[in-house]
mmCIF file of C-alpha atoms and ligand atoms in Angstrom:
data_model
loop_
_atom_site.group_PDB
_atom_site.id
_atom_site.type_symbol
_atom_site.label_atom_id
_atom_site.label_comp_id
_atom_site.label_asym_id
_atom_site.label_seq_id
_atom_site.Cartn_x
_atom_site.Cartn_y
_atom_site.Cartn_z
ATOM 1 C CA MET A 1 12.178 13.292 -41.181
ATOM 2 C CA THR A 2 10.296 11.937 -38.158
ATOM 3 C CA PRO A 3 12.367 10.356 -35.399
ATOM 4 C CA PRO A 4 12.068 6.549 -35.257
ATOM 5 C CA LYS A 5 9.366 5.089 -33.000
ATOM 6 C CA HIS A 6 9.121 1.755 -31.257
ATOM 7 C CA THR A 7 6.309 -0.177 -29.540
ATOM 8 C CA CYS A 8 6.876 -1.275 -25.936
ATOM 9 C CA VAL A 9 5.949 -4.905 -25.226
ATOM 10 C CA GLY A 10 5.216 -3.905 -21.615
ATOM 11 C CA CYS A 11 2.771 -1.002 -21.860
ATOM 12 C CA GLY A 12 1.975 -1.376 -25.569
ATOM 13 C CA GLN A 13 2.644 2.319 -26.186
ATOM 14 C CA ILE A 14 4.458 3.638 -29.227
ATOM 15 C CA LYS A 15 7.327 5.769 -27.951
ATOM 16 C CA ALA A 16 10.477 7.453 -29.288
ATOM 17 C CA GLN A 17 13.122 4.838 -30.010
ATOM 18 C CA THR A 18 15.521 6.578 -27.601
ATOM 19 C CA GLN A 19 13.258 5.358 -24.779
ATOM 20 C CA PHE A 20 14.455 1.822 -25.552
ATOM 21 C CA TYR A 21 18.197 2.446 -25.831
ATOM 22 C CA TRP A 22 20.915 1.100 -23.651
ATOM 23 C CA TYR A 23 24.627 1.165 -24.381
ATOM 24 C CA LYS A 24 26.601 -2.033 -24.572
ATOM 25 C CA LYS A 25 30.332 -1.443 -24.967
ATOM 26 C CA GLN A 26 29.644 1.782 -26.864
ATOM 27 C CA ARG A 27 27.088 0.126 -29.120
ATOM 28 C CA THR A 28 23.446 1.174 -28.914
ATOM 29 C CA VAL A 29 21.160 -1.756 -28.166
ATOM 30 C CA LEU A 30 17.333 -1.758 -28.173
ATOM 31 C CA ARG A 31 15.368 -3.170 -25.267
ATOM 32 C CA ASN A 32 11.873 -4.485 -25.889
ATOM 33 C CA LEU A 33 10.683 -2.501 -22.845
ATOM 34 C CA CYS A 34 10.559 1.279 -22.663
ATOM 35 C CA ARG A 35 12.567 2.992 -19.896
ATOM 36 C CA LYS A 36 9.553 3.300 -17.662
ATOM 37 C CA CYS A 37 8.523 -0.363 -17.978
ATOM 38 C CA TYR A 38 12.127 -1.551 -17.627
ATOM 39 C CA ALA A 39 12.538 0.525 -14.431
ATOM 40 C CA ALA A 40 9.243 -0.857 -13.106
ATOM 41 C CA TRP A 41 10.423 -4.381 -13.899
ATOM 42 C CA LEU A 42 13.722 -3.827 -12.067
ATOM 43 C CA LEU A 43 11.920 -2.294 -9.073
ATOM 44 C CA SER A 44 9.340 -5.074 -8.896
ATOM 45 C CA ASP A 45 12.050 -7.349 -7.473
ATOM 46 C CA THR A 46 12.102 -5.863 -3.973
ATOM 47 C CA SER A 47 15.253 -7.794 -3.025
ATOM 48 C CA GLY A 48 17.215 -5.469 -5.352
ATOM 49 C CA LYS A 49 18.912 -8.393 -7.142
ATOM 50 C CA ARG A 50 17.485 -7.410 -10.524
ATOM 51 C CA ILE A 51 18.980 -3.924 -10.143
ATOM 52 C CA THR A 52 22.375 -5.316 -9.145
ATOM 53 C CA ASN A 53 22.387 -7.811 -12.025
ATOM 54 C CA ALA A 54 21.402 -5.140 -14.558
ATOM 55 C CA ALA A 55 24.172 -2.865 -13.267
ATOM 56 C CA SER A 56 26.773 -5.641 -13.418
ATOM 57 C CA ARG A 57 25.777 -6.402 -17.022
ATOM 58 C CA GLY A 58 26.094 -2.701 -17.786
ATOM 59 C CA GLU A 59 22.412 -2.373 -18.733
ATOM 60 C CA ILE A 60 22.057 0.510 -16.312
ATOM 61 C CA THR A 61 24.739 2.778 -14.863
ATOM 62 C CA GLU A 62 25.785 2.545 -11.213
ATOM 63 C CA ILE A 63 24.218 5.989 -10.733
ATOM 64 C CA HIS A 64 20.858 4.685 -11.946
ATOM 65 C CA ALA A 65 21.282 1.559 -9.854
ATOM 66 C CA ASP A 66 21.925 3.629 -6.709
ATOM 67 C CA ALA A 67 18.942 5.879 -7.437
ATOM 68 C CA MET A 68 16.731 2.821 -7.845
ATOM 69 C CA ARG A 69 18.040 1.307 -4.612
ATOM 70 C CA VAL A 70 17.002 4.511 -2.857
ATOM 71 C CA THR A 71 13.528 4.207 -4.414
ATOM 72 C CA LEU A 72 13.370 0.589 -3.288
ATOM 73 C CA SER A 73 14.322 1.371 0.298
ATOM 74 C CA ASN A 74 11.864 4.292 0.402
ATOM 75 C CA THR A 75 9.117 1.984 -0.820
ATOM 76 C CA ARG A 76 10.100 -0.598 1.761
ATOM 77 C CA ALA A 77 10.052 2.009 4.539
ATOM 78 C CA ALA A 78 6.663 3.295 3.375
ATOM 79 C CA THR A 79 5.257 -0.248 3.324
ATOM 80 C CA ASN A 80 6.539 -0.865 6.854
ATOM 81 C CA GLU A 81 5.141 2.456 8.050
ATOM 82 C CA GLN A 82 1.810 1.573 6.437
ATOM 83 C CA ARG A 83 1.719 -1.771 8.214
ATOM 84 C CA LYS A 84 2.587 -0.137 11.520
ATOM 85 C CA ALA A 85 -0.093 2.525 11.023
ATOM 86 C CA LYS A 86 -2.663 -0.213 10.377
ATOM 87 C CA LEU A 87 -1.637 -1.999 13.581
ATOM 88 C CA ARG A 88 -1.801 1.315 15.471
ATOM 89 C CA ASP A 89 -5.319 1.947 14.142
ATOM 90 C CA LEU A 90 -6.343 -1.536 15.246
ATOM 91 C CA ALA A 91 -4.758 -1.183 18.707
ATOM 92 C CA THR A 92 -6.485 2.185 19.188
ATOM 93 C CA LYS A 93 -9.836 0.685 18.246
ATOM 94 C CA GLN A 94 -9.349 -2.279 20.598
ATOM 95 C CA HIS A 95 -8.289 0.050 23.371
ATOM 96 C CA GLU A 96 -11.333 2.259 22.843
ATOM 97 C CA HIS A 97 -13.580 -0.785 22.879
ATOM 98 C CA ARG A 98 -12.035 -2.075 26.134
ATOM 99 C CA ARG A 99 -12.515 1.343 27.734
ATOM 100 C CA PHE A 100 -16.088 1.464 26.500
ATOM 101 C CA LEU A 101 -16.814 -2.000 27.983
ATOM 102 C CA GLU A 102 -15.341 -0.997 31.320
ATOM 103 C CA GLU A 103 -16.986 2.434 31.571
ATOM 104 C CA ARG A 104 -20.397 1.445 30.291
ATOM 105 C CA TYR A 105 -20.739 -2.112 31.640
ATOM 106 C CA GLY A 106 -17.953 -2.526 34.189
ATOM 107 C CA ILE A 107 -16.515 -5.369 32.085
ATOM 108 C CA ARG A 108 -12.764 -5.706 32.621
ATOM 109 C CA PRO A 109 -10.237 -7.808 30.730
ATOM 110 C CA ALA A 110 -9.983 -11.402 32.055
ATOM 111 C CA THR A 111 -9.685 -11.353 35.858
ATOM 112 C CA PRO A 112 -9.745 -14.229 38.411
ATOM 113 C CA ASN A 113 -13.295 -13.341 39.520
ATOM 114 C CA VAL A 114 -15.010 -14.048 36.242
ATOM 115 C CA ALA A 115 -18.349 -14.757 37.938
ATOM 116 C CA ASP A 116 -19.420 -11.127 38.410
ATOM 117 C CA GLN A 117 -18.596 -10.380 34.785
ATOM 118 C CA ALA A 118 -21.048 -12.864 33.272
ATOM 119 C CA GLU A 119 -24.103 -10.745 34.027
ATOM 120 C CA ARG A 120 -22.407 -7.586 32.743
ATOM 121 C CA ARG A 121 -21.367 -9.374 29.611
ATOM 122 C CA ALA A 122 -24.918 -10.616 29.073
ATOM 123 C CA ARG A 123 -26.154 -7.032 29.387
ATOM 124 C CA TYR A 124 -23.560 -5.861 26.876
ATOM 125 C CA GLU A 125 -24.484 -8.653 24.472
ATOM 126 C CA ALA A 126 -28.187 -7.850 24.742
ATOM 127 C CA ASP A 127 -27.445 -4.177 24.053
ATOM 128 C CA THR A 128 -25.201 -5.117 21.147
ATOM 129 C CA ALA A 129 -27.881 -7.362 19.662
ATOM 130 C CA ARG A 130 -30.451 -4.566 20.013
ATOM 131 C CA GLU A 131 -28.043 -2.072 18.412
ATOM 132 C CA GLN A 132 -27.278 -4.519 15.598
ATOM 133 C CA ALA A 133 -31.002 -4.989 14.959
ATOM 134 C CA ARG A 134 -31.406 -1.196 14.831
ATOM 135 C CA ARG A 135 -28.514 -0.908 12.336
ATOM 136 C CA ASP A 136 -29.864 -3.753 10.210
ATOM 137 C CA LYS A 137 -33.189 -1.928 10.028
ATOM 138 C CA ILE A 138 -31.439 1.291 8.920
ATOM 139 C CA SER A 139 -29.250 -0.439 6.353
ATOM 140 C CA ALA A 140 -32.309 -2.210 4.950
ATOM 141 C CA VAL A 141 -33.824 1.250 4.400
ATOM 142 C CA LEU A 142 -30.589 2.718 2.970
ATOM 143 C CA LYS A 143 -29.769 -0.369 0.900
ATOM 144 C CA ASP A 144 -30.013 1.165 -2.552
ATOM 145 C CA ARG A 145 -28.786 4.659 -1.662
ATOM 146 C CA PRO A 146 -25.201 5.758 -2.372
ATOM 147 C CA ARG A 147 -22.754 5.667 0.549
ATOM 148 C CA ALA A 148 -21.282 8.814 2.124
ATOM 149 C CA PRO A 149 -17.487 9.008 1.630
ATOM 150 C CA ARG A 150 -15.453 7.674 4.548
ATOM 151 C CA ALA A 151 -12.732 9.818 6.179
ATOM 152 C CA PRO A 152 -9.284 8.362 5.290
ATOM 153 C CA SER A 153 -7.437 6.584 8.130
ATOM 154 C CA ALA A 154 -3.724 7.111 8.851
ATOM 155 C CA ALA A 155 -2.959 3.914 6.869
ATOM 156 C CA ASP A 156 -4.965 5.194 3.882
ATOM 157 C CA ARG A 157 -3.115 8.507 3.891
ATOM 158 C CA LEU A 158 0.300 6.790 3.994
ATOM 159 C CA ALA A 159 -0.693 4.431 1.167
ATOM 160 C CA ALA A 160 -1.693 7.431 -0.959
ATOM 161 C CA ALA A 161 1.629 9.160 -0.224
ATOM 162 C CA ALA A 162 3.548 5.990 -1.163
ATOM 163 C CA ARG A 163 1.618 5.718 -4.435
ATOM 164 C CA GLU A 164 2.516 9.334 -5.233
ATOM 165 C CA ARG A 165 6.194 8.684 -4.488
ATOM 166 C CA SER A 166 6.328 5.565 -6.646
ATOM 167 C CA LEU A 167 5.155 7.637 -9.636
ATOM 168 C CA SER A 168 8.408 9.606 -9.653
ATOM 169 C CA ASP A 169 10.946 7.017 -10.756
ATOM 170 C CA PRO A 170 14.599 7.822 -11.395
ATOM 171 C CA LEU A 171 14.882 6.374 -14.924
ATOM 172 C CA SER A 172 11.949 8.157 -16.470
ATOM 173 C CA ASN A 173 13.050 11.183 -18.464
ATOM 174 C CA GLU A 174 9.860 12.214 -20.166
HETATM 175 ZN ZN1 ZN B 201 6.486 0.548 -21.729
#
């Protein structure tokens, strides 16, 4: 005898019926979502209300609810860290650019004596235009060639780590 199977309305996969069970007052009830999709649905409400409601209805145990709250707060922390890393990247780039302007052209951030900066700025803009023209020429040549892979930034690395973490969810028991 083959164990009963059931199709998930979320992922469309045919899975063992036990993947759809929950226990309501000692009766076994079938969900239309598999465990994985149901967990994803609960976690997709980042406020955590869906988890709390499901726990209060007895659709998940308090242990599962707590585990999912941990997942949620980890995800939230990772998202914040990602945002901060992006801002750090941006600040570093702006800082480098300011230093470059000062060292190469003597252009400083807004000062009362703006007059002596105008000429320097003009020089920088002329150089930039020349450099842009040079790059345009190169990219016209390289247009149809494949791009070299870019080194991942700090934000990229954190995003990848967060994606990896989100794959291990507490309700999945496959
Ligand atoms: Zn599913």
